Coordinates of C-alpha atoms (C1' of nucleotides) in Angstrom, one line a residue:
Chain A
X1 CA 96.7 42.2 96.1
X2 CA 94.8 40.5 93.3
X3 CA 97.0 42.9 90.7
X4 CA 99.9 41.0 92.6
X5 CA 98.8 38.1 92.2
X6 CA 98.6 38.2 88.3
X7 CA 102.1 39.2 88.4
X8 CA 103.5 37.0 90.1
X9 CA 101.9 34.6 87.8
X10 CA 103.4 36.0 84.8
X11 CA 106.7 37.0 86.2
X12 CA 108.5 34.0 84.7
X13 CA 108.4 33.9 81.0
X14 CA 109.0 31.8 77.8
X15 CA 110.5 32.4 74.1
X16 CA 109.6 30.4 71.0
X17 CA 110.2 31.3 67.6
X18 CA 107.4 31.6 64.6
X19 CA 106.1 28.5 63.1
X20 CA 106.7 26.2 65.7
X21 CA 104.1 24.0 67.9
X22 CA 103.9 24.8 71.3
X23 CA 101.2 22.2 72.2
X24 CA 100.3 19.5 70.0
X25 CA 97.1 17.6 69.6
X26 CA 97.1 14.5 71.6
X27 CA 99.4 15.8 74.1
X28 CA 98.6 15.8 77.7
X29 CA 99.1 19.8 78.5
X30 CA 100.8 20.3 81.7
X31 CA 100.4 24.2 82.4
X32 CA 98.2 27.2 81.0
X33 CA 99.8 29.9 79.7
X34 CA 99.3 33.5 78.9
X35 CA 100.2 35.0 75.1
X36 CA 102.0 38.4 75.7
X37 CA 103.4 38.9 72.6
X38 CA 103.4 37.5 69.6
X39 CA 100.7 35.5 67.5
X40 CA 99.7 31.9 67.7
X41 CA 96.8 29.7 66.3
X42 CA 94.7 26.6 68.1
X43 CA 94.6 24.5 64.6
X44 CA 93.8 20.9 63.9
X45 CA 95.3 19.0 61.1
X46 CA 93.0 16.9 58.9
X47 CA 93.7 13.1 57.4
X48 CA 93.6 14.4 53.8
X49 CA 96.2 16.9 54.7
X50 CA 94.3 20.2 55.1
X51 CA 94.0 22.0 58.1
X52 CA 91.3 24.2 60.0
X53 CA 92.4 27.2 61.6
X54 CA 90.1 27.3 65.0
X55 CA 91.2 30.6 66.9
X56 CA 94.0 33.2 66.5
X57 CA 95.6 34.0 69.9
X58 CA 96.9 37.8 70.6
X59 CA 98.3 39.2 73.2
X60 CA 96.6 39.3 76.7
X61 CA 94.8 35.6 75.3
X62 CA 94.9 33.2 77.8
X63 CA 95.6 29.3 76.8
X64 CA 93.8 27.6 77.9
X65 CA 92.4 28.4 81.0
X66 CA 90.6 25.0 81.6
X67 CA 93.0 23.1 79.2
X68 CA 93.5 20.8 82.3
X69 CA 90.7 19.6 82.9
X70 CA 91.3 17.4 79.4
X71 CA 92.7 14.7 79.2
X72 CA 94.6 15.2 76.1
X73 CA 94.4 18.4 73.4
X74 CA 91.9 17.8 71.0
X75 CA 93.5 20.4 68.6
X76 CA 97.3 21.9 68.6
X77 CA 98.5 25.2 69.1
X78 CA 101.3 26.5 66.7
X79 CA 103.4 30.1 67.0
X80 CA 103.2 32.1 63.6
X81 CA 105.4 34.6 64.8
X82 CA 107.8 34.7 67.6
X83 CA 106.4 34.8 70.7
X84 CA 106.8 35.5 74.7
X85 CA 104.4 33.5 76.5
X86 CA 104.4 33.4 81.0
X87 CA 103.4 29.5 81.7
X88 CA 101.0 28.8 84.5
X89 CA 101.6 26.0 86.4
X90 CA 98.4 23.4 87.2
X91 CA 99.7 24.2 91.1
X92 CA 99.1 28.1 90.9
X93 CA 95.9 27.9 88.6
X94 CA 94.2 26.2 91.7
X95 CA 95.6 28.4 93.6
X96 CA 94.4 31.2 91.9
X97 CA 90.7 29.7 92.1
X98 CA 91.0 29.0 96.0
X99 CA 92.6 32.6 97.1
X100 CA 91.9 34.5 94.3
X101 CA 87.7 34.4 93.1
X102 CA 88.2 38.3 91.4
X103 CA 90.9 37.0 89.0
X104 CA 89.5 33.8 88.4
X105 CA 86.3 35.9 87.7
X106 CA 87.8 37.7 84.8
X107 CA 89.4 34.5 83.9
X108 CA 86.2 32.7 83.6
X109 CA 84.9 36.1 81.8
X110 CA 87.2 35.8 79.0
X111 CA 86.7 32.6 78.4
X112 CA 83.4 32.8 77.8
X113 CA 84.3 35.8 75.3
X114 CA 86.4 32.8 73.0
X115 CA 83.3 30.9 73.6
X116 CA 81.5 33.5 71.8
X117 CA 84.5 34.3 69.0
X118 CA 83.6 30.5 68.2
X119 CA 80.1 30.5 67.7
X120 CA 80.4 33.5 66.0
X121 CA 82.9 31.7 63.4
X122 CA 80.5 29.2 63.1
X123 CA 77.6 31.4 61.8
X124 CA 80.4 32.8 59.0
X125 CA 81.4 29.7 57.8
X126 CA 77.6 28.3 57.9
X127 CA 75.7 31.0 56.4
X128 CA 78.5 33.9 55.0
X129 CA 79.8 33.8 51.4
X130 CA 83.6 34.1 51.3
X131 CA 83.5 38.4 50.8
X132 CA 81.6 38.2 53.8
X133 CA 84.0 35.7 55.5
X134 CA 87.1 37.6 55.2
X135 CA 85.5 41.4 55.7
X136 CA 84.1 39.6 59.3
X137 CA 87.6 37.9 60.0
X138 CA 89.6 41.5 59.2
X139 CA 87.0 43.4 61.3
X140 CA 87.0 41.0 64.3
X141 CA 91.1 41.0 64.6
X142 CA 91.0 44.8 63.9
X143 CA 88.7 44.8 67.3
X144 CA 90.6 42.6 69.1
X145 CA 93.6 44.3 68.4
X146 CA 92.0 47.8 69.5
X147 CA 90.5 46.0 72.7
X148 CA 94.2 45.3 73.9
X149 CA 95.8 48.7 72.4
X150 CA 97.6 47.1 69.5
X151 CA 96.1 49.3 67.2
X152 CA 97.4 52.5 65.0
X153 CA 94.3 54.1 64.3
X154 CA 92.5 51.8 61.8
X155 CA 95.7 49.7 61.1
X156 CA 97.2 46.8 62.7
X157 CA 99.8 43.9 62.5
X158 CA 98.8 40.8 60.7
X159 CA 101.2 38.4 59.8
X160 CA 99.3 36.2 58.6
X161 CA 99.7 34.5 54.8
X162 CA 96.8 34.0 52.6
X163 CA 97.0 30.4 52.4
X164 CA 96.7 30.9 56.9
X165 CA 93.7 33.0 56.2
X166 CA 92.0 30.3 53.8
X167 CA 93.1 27.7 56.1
X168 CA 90.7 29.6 58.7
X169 CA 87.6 30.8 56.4
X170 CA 87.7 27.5 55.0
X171 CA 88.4 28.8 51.7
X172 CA 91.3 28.5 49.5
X173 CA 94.1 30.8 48.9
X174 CA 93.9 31.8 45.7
X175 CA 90.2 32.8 46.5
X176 CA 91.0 34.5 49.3
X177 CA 94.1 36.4 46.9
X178 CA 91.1 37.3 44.8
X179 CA 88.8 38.8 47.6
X180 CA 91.5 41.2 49.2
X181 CA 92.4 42.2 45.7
X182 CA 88.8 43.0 45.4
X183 CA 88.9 45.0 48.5
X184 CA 92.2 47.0 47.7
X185 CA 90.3 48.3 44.2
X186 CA 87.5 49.3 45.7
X187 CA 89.2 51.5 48.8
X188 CA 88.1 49.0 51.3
X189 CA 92.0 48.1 53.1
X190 CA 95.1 49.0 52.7
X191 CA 98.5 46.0 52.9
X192 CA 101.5 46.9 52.8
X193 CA 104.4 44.5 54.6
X194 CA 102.4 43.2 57.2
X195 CA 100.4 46.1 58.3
X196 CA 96.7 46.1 57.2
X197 CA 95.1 49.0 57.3
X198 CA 90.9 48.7 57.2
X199 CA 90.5 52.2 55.5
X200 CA 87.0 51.9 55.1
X201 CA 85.4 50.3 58.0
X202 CA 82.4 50.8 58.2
X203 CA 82.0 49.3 54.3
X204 CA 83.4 46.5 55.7
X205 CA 81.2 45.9 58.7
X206 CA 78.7 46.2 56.0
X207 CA 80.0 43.6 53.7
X208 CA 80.6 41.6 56.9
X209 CA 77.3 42.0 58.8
X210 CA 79.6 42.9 61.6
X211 CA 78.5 43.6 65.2
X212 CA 80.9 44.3 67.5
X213 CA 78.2 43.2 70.4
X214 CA 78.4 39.9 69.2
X215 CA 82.2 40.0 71.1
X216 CA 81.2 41.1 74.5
X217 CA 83.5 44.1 74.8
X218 CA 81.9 46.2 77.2
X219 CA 82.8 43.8 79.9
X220 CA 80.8 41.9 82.4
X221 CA 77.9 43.5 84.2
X222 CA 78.5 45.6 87.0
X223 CA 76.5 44.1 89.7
X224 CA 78.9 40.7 89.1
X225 CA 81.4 42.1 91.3
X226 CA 79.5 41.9 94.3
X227 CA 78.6 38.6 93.8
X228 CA 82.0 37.5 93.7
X229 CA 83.5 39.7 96.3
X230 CA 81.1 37.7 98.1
X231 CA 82.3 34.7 97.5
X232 CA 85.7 35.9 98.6
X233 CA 84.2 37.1 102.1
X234 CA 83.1 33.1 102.5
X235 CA 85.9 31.4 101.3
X236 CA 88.3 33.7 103.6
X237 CA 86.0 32.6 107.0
Chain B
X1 CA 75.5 16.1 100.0
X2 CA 76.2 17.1 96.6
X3 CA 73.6 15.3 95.1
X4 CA 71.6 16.4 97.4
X5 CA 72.4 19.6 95.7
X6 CA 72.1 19.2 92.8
X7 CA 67.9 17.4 93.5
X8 CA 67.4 20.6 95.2
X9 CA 68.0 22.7 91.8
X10 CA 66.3 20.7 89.4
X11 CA 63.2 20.4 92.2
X12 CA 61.2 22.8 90.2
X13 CA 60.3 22.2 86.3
X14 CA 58.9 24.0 83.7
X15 CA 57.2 22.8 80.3
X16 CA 57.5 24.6 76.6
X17 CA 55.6 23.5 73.5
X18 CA 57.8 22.8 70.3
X19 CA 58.9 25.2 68.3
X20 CA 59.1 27.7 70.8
X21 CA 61.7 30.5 71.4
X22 CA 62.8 30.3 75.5
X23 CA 65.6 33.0 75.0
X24 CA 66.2 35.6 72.6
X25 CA 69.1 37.3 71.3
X26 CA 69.2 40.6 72.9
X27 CA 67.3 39.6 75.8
X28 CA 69.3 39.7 79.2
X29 CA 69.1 36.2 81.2
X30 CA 67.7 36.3 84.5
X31 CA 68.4 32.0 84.4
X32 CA 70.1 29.5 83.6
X33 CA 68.6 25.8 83.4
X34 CA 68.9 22.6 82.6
X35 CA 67.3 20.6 79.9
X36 CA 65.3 17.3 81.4
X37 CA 63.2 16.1 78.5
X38 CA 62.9 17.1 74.8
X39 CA 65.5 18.7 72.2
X40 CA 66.4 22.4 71.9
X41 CA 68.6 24.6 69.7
X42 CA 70.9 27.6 70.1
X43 CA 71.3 29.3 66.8
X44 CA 71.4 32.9 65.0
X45 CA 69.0 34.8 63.0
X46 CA 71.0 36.4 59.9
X47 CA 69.7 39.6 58.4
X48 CA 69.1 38.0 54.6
X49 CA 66.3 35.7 56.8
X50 CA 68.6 32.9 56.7
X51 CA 69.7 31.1 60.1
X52 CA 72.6 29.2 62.0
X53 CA 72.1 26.7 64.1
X54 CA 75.5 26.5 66.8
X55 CA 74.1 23.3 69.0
X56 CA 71.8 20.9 69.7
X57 CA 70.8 20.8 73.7
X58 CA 69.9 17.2 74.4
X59 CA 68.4 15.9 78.1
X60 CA 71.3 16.4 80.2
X61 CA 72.6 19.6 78.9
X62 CA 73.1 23.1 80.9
X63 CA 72.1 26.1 79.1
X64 CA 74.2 28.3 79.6
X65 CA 76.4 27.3 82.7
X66 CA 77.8 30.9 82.8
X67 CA 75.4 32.6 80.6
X68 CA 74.4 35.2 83.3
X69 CA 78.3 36.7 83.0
X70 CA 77.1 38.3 79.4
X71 CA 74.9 41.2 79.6
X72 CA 73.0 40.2 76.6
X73 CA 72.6 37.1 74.9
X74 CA 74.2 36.7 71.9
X75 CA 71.9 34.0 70.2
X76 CA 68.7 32.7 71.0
X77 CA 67.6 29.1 72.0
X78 CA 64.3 27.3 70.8
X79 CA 62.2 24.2 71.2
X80 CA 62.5 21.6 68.7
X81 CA 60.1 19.3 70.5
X82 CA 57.8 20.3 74.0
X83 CA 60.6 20.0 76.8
X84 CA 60.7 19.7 80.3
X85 CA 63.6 22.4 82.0
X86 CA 64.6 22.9 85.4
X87 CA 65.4 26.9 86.0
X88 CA 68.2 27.5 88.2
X89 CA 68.4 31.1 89.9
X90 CA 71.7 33.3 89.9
X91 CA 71.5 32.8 93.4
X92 CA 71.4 29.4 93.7
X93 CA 74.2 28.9 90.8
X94 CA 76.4 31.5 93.1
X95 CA 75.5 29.5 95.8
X96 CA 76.6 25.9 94.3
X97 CA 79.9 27.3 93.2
X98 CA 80.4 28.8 97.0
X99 CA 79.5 25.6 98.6
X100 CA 79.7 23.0 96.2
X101 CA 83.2 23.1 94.5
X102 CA 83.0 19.4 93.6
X103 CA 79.5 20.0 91.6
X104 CA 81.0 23.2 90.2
X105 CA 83.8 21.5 88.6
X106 CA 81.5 19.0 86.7
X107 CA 79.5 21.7 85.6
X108 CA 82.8 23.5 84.5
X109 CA 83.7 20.2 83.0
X110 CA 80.5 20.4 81.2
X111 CA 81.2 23.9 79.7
X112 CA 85.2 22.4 78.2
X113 CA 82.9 19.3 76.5
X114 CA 80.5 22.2 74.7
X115 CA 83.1 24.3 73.6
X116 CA 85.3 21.1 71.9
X117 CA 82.0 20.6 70.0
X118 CA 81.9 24.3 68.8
X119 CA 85.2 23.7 67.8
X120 CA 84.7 20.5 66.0
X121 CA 81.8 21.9 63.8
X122 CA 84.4 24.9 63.4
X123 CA 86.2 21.9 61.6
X124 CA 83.3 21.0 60.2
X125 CA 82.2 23.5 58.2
X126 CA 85.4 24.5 57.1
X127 CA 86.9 21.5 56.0
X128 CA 85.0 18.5 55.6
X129 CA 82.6 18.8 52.4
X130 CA 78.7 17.9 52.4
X131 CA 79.1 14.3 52.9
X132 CA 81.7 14.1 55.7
X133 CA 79.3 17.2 57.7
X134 CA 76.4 15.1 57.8
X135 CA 78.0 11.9 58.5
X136 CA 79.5 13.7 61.4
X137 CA 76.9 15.1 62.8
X138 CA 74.6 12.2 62.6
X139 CA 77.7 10.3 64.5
X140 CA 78.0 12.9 67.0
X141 CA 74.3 12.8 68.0
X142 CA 74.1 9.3 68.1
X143 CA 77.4 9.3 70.6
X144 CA 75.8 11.9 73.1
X145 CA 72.4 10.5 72.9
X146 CA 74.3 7.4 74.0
X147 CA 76.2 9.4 76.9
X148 CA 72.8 9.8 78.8
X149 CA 71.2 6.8 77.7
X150 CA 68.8 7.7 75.2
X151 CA 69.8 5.4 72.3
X152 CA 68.1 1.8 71.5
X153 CA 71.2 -0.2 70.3
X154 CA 72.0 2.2 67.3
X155 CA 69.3 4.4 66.9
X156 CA 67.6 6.8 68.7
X157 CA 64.8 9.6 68.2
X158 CA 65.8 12.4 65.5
X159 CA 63.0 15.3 65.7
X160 CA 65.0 17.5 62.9
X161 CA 63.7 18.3 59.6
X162 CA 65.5 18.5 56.8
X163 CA 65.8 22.2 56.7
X164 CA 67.4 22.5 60.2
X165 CA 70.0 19.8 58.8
X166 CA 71.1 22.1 56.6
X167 CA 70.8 25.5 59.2
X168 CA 73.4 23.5 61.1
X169 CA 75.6 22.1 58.3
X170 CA 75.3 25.5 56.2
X171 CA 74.0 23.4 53.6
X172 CA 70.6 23.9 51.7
X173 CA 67.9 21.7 52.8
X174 CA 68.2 20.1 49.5
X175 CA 71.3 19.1 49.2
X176 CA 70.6 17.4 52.7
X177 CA 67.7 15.5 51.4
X178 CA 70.0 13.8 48.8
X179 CA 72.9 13.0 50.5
X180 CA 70.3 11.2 53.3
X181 CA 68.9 9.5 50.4
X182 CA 72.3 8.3 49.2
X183 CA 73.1 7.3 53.1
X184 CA 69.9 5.0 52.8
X185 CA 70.6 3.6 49.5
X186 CA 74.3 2.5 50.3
X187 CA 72.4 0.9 53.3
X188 CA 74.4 3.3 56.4
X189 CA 71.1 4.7 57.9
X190 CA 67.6 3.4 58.4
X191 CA 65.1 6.1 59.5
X192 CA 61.8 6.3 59.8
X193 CA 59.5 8.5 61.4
X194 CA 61.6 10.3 63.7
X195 CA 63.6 7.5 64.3
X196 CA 67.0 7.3 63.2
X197 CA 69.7 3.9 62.6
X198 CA 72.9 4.6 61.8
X199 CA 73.3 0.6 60.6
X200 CA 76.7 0.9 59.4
X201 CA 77.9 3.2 62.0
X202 CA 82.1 2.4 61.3
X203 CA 81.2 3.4 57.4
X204 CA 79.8 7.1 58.5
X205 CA 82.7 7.3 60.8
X206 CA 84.6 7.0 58.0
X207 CA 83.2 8.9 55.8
X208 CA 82.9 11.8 58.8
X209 CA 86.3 11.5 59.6
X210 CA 84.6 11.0 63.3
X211 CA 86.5 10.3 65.8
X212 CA 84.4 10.2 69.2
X213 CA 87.8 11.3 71.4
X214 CA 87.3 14.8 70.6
X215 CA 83.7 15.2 72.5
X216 CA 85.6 14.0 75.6
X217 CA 83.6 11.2 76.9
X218 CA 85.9 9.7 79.0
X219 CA 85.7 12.3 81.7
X220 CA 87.8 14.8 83.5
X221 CA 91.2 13.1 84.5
X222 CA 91.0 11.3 87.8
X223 CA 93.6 13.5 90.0
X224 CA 91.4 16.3 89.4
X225 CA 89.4 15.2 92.1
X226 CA 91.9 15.7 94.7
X227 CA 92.0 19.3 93.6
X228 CA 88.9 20.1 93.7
X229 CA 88.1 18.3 96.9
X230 CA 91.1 20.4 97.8
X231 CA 89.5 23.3 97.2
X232 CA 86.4 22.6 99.8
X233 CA 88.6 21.5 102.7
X234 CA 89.4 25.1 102.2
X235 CA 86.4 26.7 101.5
X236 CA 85.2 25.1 105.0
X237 CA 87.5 26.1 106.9
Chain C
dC1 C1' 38.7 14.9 53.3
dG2 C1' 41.4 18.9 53.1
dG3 C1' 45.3 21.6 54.5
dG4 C1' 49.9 22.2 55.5
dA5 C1' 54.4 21.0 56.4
dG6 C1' 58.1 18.4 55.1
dG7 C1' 60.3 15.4 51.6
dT8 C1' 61.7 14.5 46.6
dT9 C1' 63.0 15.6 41.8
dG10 C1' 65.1 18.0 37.9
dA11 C1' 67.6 21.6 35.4
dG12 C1' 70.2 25.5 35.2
dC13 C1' 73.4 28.3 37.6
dA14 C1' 76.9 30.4 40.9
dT15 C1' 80.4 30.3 43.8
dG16 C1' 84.5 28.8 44.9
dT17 C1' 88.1 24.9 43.8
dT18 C1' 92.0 22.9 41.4
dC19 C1' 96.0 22.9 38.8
dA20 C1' 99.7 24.9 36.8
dA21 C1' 102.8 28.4 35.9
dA22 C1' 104.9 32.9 36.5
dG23 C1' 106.1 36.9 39.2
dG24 C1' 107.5 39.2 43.7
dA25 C1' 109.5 39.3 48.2
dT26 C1' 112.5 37.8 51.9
dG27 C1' 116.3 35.8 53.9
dT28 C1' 120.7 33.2 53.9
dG29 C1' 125.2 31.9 52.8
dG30 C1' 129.0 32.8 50.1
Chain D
dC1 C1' 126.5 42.7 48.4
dC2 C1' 125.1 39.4 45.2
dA3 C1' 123.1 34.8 44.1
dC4 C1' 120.1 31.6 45.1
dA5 C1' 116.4 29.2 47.4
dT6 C1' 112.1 29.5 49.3
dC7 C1' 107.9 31.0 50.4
dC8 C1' 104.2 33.9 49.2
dT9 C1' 101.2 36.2 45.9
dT10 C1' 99.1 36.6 41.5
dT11 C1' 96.9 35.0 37.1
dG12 C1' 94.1 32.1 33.9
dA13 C1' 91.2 28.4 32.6
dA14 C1' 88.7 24.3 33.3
dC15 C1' 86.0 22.1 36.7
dA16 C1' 83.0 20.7 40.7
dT17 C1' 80.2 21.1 44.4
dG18 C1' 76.4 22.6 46.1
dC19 C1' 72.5 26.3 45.4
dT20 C1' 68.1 28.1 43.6
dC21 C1' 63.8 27.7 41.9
dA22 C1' 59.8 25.5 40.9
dA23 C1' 57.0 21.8 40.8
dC24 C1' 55.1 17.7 42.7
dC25 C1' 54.5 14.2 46.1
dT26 C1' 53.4 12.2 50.6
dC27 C1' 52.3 11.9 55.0
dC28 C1' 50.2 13.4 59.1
dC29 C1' 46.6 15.5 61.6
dG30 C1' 42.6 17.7 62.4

DNA sequence: CGGGAGGTTGAGCATGTTCAAAGGATGTGG
DNA sequence: CCACATCCTTTGAACATGCTCAACCTCCCG
């Protein structure tokens, strides 16, 4: 029943094209939604007219699961490609919490995962050089990607420009042009359209200082489920 | 009631000398707590012996709110100073969110205001350049310090070196040291000891780009209350 | 008074930026 | 289906920001 639930949640559904806001900074957000497909990106513009990428958003990425509790957005979120995204409303998120602890379990799970995707971008930009930057940044979408089946062995879908991939490594594009150059001569990836393929991963992972543990995969621990089917048992008294 | 609660958690203390680890990377919680007296960091070891600081924990803070949802930790947390922390058991955190949806919510609430500071260091380090990252951070650590009432008009006490400047900034240590010194010679800080005064506070703001709406003092919107009190009339039934 | 940690200084160097221009690719309207 | 416009990528060269290394200084604390 918790399976029906989730569905009924994401039964209704929105379209927006690429390269179009969705929420903007400043904005009082009145629903969550959930990304199924498409690519987005939680951004914030800068005075001097640069921006920082903060977090890509795939498919199965949830946005933002506490986004209410905030006054206003602190950062925007823009489509890059077109997208199908199933709004939330305020109404069923609480209603999700009251009836619902399992889901709003998972819910709570994966945001604590993005917690983790943002410290780890924090140690790259901090302490990696920019080879290091963009081998993490390739490796951690390549993992993502796999984690929600959008993968073709070692090759994905990015459509992302290299002046979006600067904008996130905090480097510029025409560095950034330089590095994947580098990478393509030595065997490392493979681009073509927008399909990357990470021929050599595990040089990259080296390059990177890439741990995959580091983005909480494997799940929650077992014994968390009883805990919270216990909480159901008390809230249904 | 609530309070009551909440007295009951933080009952028991315990004490750690400065420069201390309290959790490794790797290890698996068994705890969470929060932070009475003193100043702590969460940060990263890097394999080339270099290190990331992610946060400062000030008095006030809860480390980690959901950290016993991850099977390992992901970074560690030391002492900066000796601190006073009050443990807080898996059961009894299980327990609060069963019984104490009003207390749960804060502490949510809590978790939304950490992650818009891992965002805005994300910002940080990516876009703002030497200057503008320690002007911000000095501004964003005077504004929390003032949010639990630890400053003295402008300043307030600043146990960091140098050093872990830079860890947090992904600057050298050096580089620090002479952009303070250029703070104190245009007359924007005053420290001494371990004392910091950021004089000319609207000048570092400026330079920092700071702008103190994205650490969401002003609280979780008002209505949210209803929800959440909401939420108990149902959970006591 | 001595030891150690942290702060300060200078000089050379490296990484990555900026600017400008040219070369693809993609998509749209005619 | 071509022509054109636009956006993206690529390239080179000069430049800047911040790093490294090494030495020295200063303060604190025992």
């Amino acid at each position: 029943m918790d399976t029906a639930a989730l569905d009924l949640l994401t039964a209704r559904e929105e379209r927006f094209p690429g390269h179009v806001d969705i929420i903007c900074e400043g904005s009082v957000p009145r629903s969550v939604f959930v990304l199924i497909e498409g690519m987005a990106i939680r951004y914030r513009d800068l005075p001097d007219g640069s921006r920082q990428i903060i977090t890509f958003l795939i498919p199965g990425d949830m946005c933002d699961l506490h986004v209410f509790l905030l006054k206003t957005m602190d950062h925007s979120i823009a489509t890059l490609t077109p997208v199908r995204i199933a709004p939330v409303s305020r109404d069923s998120m609480m209603d999700l919490f009251i009836h619902h602890p399992r889901v709003s379990a998972a819910l709570w799970w994966s945001s604590l995962q993005e917690e983790a995707m943002l410290r780890e971008r924090i140690v790259s930009l901090g302490r990696r050089d920019a080879r290091g930057r963009v081998a993490y940044l390739l490796c951690e979408l390549l993992w993502r990607h796999m984690a929600v089946g959008l993968t073709n062995g070692r090759s994905f879908t990015l459509p992302l420009t290299q002046t979006e991939l600067g904008d996130t490594l905090g480097l510029s594009a025409v560095h950034v042009n330089r590095i994947l150059q580098d990478f393509r001569k030595q065997g490392l990836i493979v681009m073509e359209r927008h399909k990357l393929n990470l021929i050599d991963l595990s040089g990259l992972q080296i390059i990177a200082d890439f741990n995959e543990s580091y983005l909480h995969f494997g799940g929650a621990p077992e014994e968390l489920a009883d805990y919270f089917d216990g909480l159901e048992r008390v809230r249904q008294k």
